[in-house]
CSV table of C-alpha atoms in Angstrom, one decimal:
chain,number,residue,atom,x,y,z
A,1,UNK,CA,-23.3,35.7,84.6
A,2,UNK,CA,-23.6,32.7,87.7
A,3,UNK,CA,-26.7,31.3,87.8
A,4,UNK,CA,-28.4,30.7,91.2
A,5,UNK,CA,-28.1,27.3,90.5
A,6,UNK,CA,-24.6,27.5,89.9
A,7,UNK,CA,-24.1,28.8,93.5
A,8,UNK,CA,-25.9,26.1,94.5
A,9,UNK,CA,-23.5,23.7,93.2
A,10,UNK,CA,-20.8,25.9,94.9
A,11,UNK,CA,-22.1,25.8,98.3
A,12,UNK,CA,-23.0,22.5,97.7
A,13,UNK,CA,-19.3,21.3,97.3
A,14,UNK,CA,-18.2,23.4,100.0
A,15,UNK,CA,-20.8,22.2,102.8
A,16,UNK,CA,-19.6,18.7,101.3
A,17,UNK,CA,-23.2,17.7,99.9
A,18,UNK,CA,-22.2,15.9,97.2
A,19,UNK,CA,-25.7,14.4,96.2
A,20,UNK,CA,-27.4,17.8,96.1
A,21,UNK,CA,-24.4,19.2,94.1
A,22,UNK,CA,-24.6,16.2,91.6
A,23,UNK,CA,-28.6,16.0,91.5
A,24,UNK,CA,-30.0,19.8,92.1
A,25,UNK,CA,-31.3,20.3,88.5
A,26,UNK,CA,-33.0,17.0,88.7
A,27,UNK,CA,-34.5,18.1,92.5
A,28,UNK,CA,-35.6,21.2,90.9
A,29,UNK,CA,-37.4,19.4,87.9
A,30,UNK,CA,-38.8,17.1,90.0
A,31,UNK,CA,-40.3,19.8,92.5
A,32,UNK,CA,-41.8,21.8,90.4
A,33,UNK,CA,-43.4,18.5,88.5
A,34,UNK,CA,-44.4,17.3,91.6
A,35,UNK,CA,-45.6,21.0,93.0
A,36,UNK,CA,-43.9,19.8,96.4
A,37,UNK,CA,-44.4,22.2,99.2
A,38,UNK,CA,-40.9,23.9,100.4
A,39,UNK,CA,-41.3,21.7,103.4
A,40,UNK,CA,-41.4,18.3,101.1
A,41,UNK,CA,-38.3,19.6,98.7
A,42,UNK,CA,-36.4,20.0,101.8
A,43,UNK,CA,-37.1,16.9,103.3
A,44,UNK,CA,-36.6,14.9,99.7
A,45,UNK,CA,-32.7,16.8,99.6
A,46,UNK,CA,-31.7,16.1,103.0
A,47,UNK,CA,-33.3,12.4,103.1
A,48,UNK,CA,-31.7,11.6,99.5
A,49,UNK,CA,-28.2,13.4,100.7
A,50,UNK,CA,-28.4,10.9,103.6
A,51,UNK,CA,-29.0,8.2,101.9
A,52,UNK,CA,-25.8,8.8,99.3
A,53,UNK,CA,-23.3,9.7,102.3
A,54,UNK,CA,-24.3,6.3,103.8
A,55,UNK,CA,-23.9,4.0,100.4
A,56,UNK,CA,-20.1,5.9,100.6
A,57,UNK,CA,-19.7,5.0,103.8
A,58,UNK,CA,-20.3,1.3,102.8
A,59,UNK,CA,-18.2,1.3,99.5
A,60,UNK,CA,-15.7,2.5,101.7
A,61,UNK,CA,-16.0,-0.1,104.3
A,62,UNK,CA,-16.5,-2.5,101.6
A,63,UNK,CA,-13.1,-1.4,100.1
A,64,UNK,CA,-11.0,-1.9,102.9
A,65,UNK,CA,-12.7,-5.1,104.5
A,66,UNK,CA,-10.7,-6.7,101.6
A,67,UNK,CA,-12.9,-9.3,100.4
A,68,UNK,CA,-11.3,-11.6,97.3
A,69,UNK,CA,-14.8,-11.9,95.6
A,70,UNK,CA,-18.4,-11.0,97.0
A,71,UNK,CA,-20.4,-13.2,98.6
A,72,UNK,CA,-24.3,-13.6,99.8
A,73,UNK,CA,-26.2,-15.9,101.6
A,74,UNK,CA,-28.5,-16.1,99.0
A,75,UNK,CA,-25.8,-17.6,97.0
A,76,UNK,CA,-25.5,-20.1,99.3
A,77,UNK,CA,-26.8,-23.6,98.4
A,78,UNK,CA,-28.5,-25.3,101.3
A,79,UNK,CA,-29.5,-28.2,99.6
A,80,UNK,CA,-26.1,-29.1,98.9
A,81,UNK,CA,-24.5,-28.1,101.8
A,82,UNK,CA,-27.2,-30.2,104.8
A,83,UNK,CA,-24.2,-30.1,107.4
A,84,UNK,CA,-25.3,-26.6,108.4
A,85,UNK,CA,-28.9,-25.0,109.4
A,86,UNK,CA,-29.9,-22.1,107.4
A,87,UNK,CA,-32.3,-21.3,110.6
A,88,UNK,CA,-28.5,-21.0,112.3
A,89,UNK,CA,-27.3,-18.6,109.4
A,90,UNK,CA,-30.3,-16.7,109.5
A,91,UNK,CA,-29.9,-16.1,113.0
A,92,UNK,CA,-26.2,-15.1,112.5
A,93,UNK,CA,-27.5,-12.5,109.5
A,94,UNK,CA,-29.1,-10.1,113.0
A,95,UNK,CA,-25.3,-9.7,114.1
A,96,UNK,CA,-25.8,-9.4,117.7
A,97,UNK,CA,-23.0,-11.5,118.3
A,98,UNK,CA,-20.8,-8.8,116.7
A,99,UNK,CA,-22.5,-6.9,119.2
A,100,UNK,CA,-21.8,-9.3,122.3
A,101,UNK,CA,-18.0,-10.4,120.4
A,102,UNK,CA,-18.7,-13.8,120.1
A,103,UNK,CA,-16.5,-15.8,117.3
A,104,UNK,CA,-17.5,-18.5,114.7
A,105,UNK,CA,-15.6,-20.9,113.1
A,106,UNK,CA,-15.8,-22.9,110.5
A,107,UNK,CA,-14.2,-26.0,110.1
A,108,UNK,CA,-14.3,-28.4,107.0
A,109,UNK,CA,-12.1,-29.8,104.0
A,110,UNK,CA,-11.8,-27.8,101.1
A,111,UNK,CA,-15.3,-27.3,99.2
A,112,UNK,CA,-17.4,-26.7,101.7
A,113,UNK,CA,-18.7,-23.3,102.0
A,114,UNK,CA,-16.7,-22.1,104.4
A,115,UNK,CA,-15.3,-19.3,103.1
A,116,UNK,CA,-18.4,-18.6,101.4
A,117,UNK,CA,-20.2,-18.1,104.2
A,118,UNK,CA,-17.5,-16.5,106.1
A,119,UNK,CA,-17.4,-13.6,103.9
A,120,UNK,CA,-21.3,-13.6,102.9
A,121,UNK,CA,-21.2,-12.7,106.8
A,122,UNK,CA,-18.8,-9.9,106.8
A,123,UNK,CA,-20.8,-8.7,103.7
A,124,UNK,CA,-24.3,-8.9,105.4
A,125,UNK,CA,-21.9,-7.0,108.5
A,126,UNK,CA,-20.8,-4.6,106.7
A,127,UNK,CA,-24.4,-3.8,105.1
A,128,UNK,CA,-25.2,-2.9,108.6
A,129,UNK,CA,-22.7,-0.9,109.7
A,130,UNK,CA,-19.9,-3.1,111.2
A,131,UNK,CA,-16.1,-2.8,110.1
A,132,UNK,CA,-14.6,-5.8,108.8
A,133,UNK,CA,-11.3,-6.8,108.1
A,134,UNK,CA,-10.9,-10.4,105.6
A,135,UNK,CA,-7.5,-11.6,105.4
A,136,UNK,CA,-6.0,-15.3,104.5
A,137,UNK,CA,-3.8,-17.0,107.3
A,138,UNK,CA,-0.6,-16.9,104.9
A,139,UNK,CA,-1.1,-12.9,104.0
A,140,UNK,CA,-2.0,-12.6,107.8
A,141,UNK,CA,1.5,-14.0,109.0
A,142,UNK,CA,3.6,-12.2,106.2
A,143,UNK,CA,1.4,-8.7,107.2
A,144,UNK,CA,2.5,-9.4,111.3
A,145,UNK,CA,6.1,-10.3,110.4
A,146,UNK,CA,6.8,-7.2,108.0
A,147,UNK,CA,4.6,-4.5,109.6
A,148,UNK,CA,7.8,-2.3,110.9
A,149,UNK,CA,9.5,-2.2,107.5
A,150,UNK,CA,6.9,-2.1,105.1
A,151,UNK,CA,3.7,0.5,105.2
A,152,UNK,CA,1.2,-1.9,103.7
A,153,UNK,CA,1.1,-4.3,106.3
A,154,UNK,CA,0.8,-1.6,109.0
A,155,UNK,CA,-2.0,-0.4,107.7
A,156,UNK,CA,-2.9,-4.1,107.1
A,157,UNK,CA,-2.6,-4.9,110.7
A,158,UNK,CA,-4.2,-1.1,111.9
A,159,UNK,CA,-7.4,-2.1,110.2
A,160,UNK,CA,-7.4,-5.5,111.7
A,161,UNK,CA,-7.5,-4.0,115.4
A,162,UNK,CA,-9.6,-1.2,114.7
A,163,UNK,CA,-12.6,-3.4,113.0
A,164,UNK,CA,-15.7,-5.3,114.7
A,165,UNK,CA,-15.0,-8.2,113.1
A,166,UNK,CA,-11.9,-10.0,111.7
A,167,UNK,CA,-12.2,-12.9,109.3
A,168,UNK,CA,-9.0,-15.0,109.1
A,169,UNK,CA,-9.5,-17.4,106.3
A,170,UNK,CA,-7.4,-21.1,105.3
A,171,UNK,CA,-6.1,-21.5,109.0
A,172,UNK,CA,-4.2,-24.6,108.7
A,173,UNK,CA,-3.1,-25.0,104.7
A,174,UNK,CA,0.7,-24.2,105.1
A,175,UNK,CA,2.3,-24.0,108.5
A,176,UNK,CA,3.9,-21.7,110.5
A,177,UNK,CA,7.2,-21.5,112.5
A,178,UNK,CA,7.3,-20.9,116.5
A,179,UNK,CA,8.0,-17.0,116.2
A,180,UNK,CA,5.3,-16.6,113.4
A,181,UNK,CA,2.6,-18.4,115.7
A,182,UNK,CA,3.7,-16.5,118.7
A,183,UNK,CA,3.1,-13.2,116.4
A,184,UNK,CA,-0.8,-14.9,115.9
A,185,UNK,CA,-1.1,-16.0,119.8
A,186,UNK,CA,-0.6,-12.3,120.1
A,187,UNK,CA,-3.0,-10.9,117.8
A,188,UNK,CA,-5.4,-13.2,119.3
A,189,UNK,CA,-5.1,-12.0,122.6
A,190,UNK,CA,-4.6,-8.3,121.7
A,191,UNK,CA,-8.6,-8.8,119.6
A,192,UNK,CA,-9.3,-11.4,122.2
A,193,UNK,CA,-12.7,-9.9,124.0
A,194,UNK,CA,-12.6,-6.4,121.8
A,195,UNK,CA,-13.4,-8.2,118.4
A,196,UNK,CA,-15.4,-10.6,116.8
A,197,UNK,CA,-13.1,-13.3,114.8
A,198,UNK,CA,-14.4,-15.9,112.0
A,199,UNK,CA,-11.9,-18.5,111.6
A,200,UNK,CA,-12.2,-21.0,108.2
A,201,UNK,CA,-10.1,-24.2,109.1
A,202,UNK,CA,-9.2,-27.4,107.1
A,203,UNK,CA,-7.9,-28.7,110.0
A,204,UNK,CA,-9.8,-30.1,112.8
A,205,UNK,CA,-8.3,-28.8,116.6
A,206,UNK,CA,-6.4,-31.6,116.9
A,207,UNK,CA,-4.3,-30.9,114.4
A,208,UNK,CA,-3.2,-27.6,115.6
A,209,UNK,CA,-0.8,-28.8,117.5
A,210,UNK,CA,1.4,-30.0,114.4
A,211,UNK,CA,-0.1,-26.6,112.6
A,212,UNK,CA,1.5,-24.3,115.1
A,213,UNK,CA,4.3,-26.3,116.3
A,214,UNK,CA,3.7,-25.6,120.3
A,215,UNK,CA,1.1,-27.6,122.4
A,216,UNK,CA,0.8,-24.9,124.9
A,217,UNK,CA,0.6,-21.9,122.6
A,218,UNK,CA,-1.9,-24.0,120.8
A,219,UNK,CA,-4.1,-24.2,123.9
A,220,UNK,CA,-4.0,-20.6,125.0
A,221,UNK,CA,-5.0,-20.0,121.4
A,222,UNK,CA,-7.4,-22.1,121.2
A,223,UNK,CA,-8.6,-21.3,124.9
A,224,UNK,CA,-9.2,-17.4,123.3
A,225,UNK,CA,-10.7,-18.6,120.2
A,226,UNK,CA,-13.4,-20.8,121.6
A,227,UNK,CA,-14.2,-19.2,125.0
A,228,UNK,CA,-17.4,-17.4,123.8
A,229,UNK,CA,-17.8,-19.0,119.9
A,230,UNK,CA,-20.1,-20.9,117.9
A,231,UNK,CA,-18.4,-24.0,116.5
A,232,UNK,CA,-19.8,-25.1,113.1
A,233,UNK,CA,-18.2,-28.7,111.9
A,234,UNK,CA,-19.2,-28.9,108.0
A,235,UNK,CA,-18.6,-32.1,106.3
A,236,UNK,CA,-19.4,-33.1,102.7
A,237,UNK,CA,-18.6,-33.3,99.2
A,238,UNK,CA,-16.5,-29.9,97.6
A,239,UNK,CA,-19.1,-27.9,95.8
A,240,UNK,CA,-16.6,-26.9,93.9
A,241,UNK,CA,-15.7,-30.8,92.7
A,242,UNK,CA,-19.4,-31.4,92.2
A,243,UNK,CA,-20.2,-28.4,89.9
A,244,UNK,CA,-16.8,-28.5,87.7
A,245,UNK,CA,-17.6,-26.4,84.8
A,246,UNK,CA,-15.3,-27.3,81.2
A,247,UNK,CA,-14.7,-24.9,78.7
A,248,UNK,CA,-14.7,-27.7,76.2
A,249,UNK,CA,-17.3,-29.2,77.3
A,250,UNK,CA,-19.5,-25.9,76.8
């Protein structure tokens, strides 16, 4: 014979509350413990039901943003990295320029923190709802040059126009031919005003010009990129360098 609680479970799966169809014995035990009114075990389903659909919603944002590795802000080391104002960070971490699609980019040689902070900041976007799409320069340029013959980097390039924010990482560490950065000038200007971009560059502007091969498709770039954008120039030692660990060693 079906148990109540076992229709529970059904309807449960078929209205798509997945929570409540996981959780209901536990509810139950913890009603009656509690001696919750039928207001207050209501409340407690729903609430808890909302709070699981929205941690999926995040796993799956997280998911398709991309991200190599995870990183925080509180990971971030300050102390070693002066070049940079945590009060500027922090300020960042509220995410109305998402809101008012501003761009940031870093610039810097290798070791900085740059990327580090580039994703801690889609991380922290995603946490609060944003989409977010992380992809390196190189995958960026083979993704735009095979997106009509291969299905991956379709969906590759449909995420990167459908999300709030777009972080291209390692602008500037192998460089592209005139049709591939005309295929970036175009992205650029498709997001250009629609989306906020974080850019991570080894290269200062200057060298952009020998990056992308055309002065004038440099500018216009360029002209996109930094029209409403906060410009962060961090210098220093590599973090990485400074903090070599050795297997033998240990």
């Amino acid at each position: 014979m079906i148990s109540k609680i076992d229709y529970i479970k059904e309807y449960a799966k078929e209205l798509k509350l997945l929570n409540l169809q996981k959780k209901i014995d536990e509810f139950i035990e913890h009603g009656e413990n509690e001696d919750l009114s039928y207001q207050e075990f209501l409340y407690k389903i729903l609430n808890e039901e909302i709070i699981a659909k929205e941690e999926r919603k995040k796993q799956t944002r997280l998911k398709n943003a991309g991200f190599p590795v995870i990183k925080t802000i509180e990971e971030f080391d300050f102390e070693f990295q002066k070049s940079i104002s945590k009060r500027h960070i922090n300020r960042l971490l509220e995410m109305d320029w998402i809101d008012k699609i501003y761009n940031l980019i870093f610039l810097g040689p290798p070791g900085v923190g740059k990327t580090h902070l580039a994703i801690a900041l889609g991380y922290k976007a995603i946490d609060m709802g944003y989409k977010v799409s992380f992809i390196s320069m190189d995958n960026l340029v083979y993704s735009l040059k095979t997106q009509d013959i291969m299905r991956k980097s379709k969906i590759k390039i449909n995420k990167i126009h459908s999300s709030d924010l777009v972080i291209i990482d390692e602008i500037g560490y192998l460089p592209i031919n005139r049709e591939e950065a005309n295929m970036f000038f175009q992205l650029i200007s498709a997001l250009h005003e629609q989306t906020s971009i974080i850019i991570t560059s080894n290269k200062g502007f200057g060298d952009w010009n020998e990056l992308l091969g055309d002065p004038a498709l440099t500018t216009a770039i360029l002209d996109r990129l930094t029209y409403k954008c906060e410009l962060f120039n961090m210098t220093g030692k590599s973090y990485r360098l400074t903090h070599r660990k050795s297997f033998l060693e240990d």
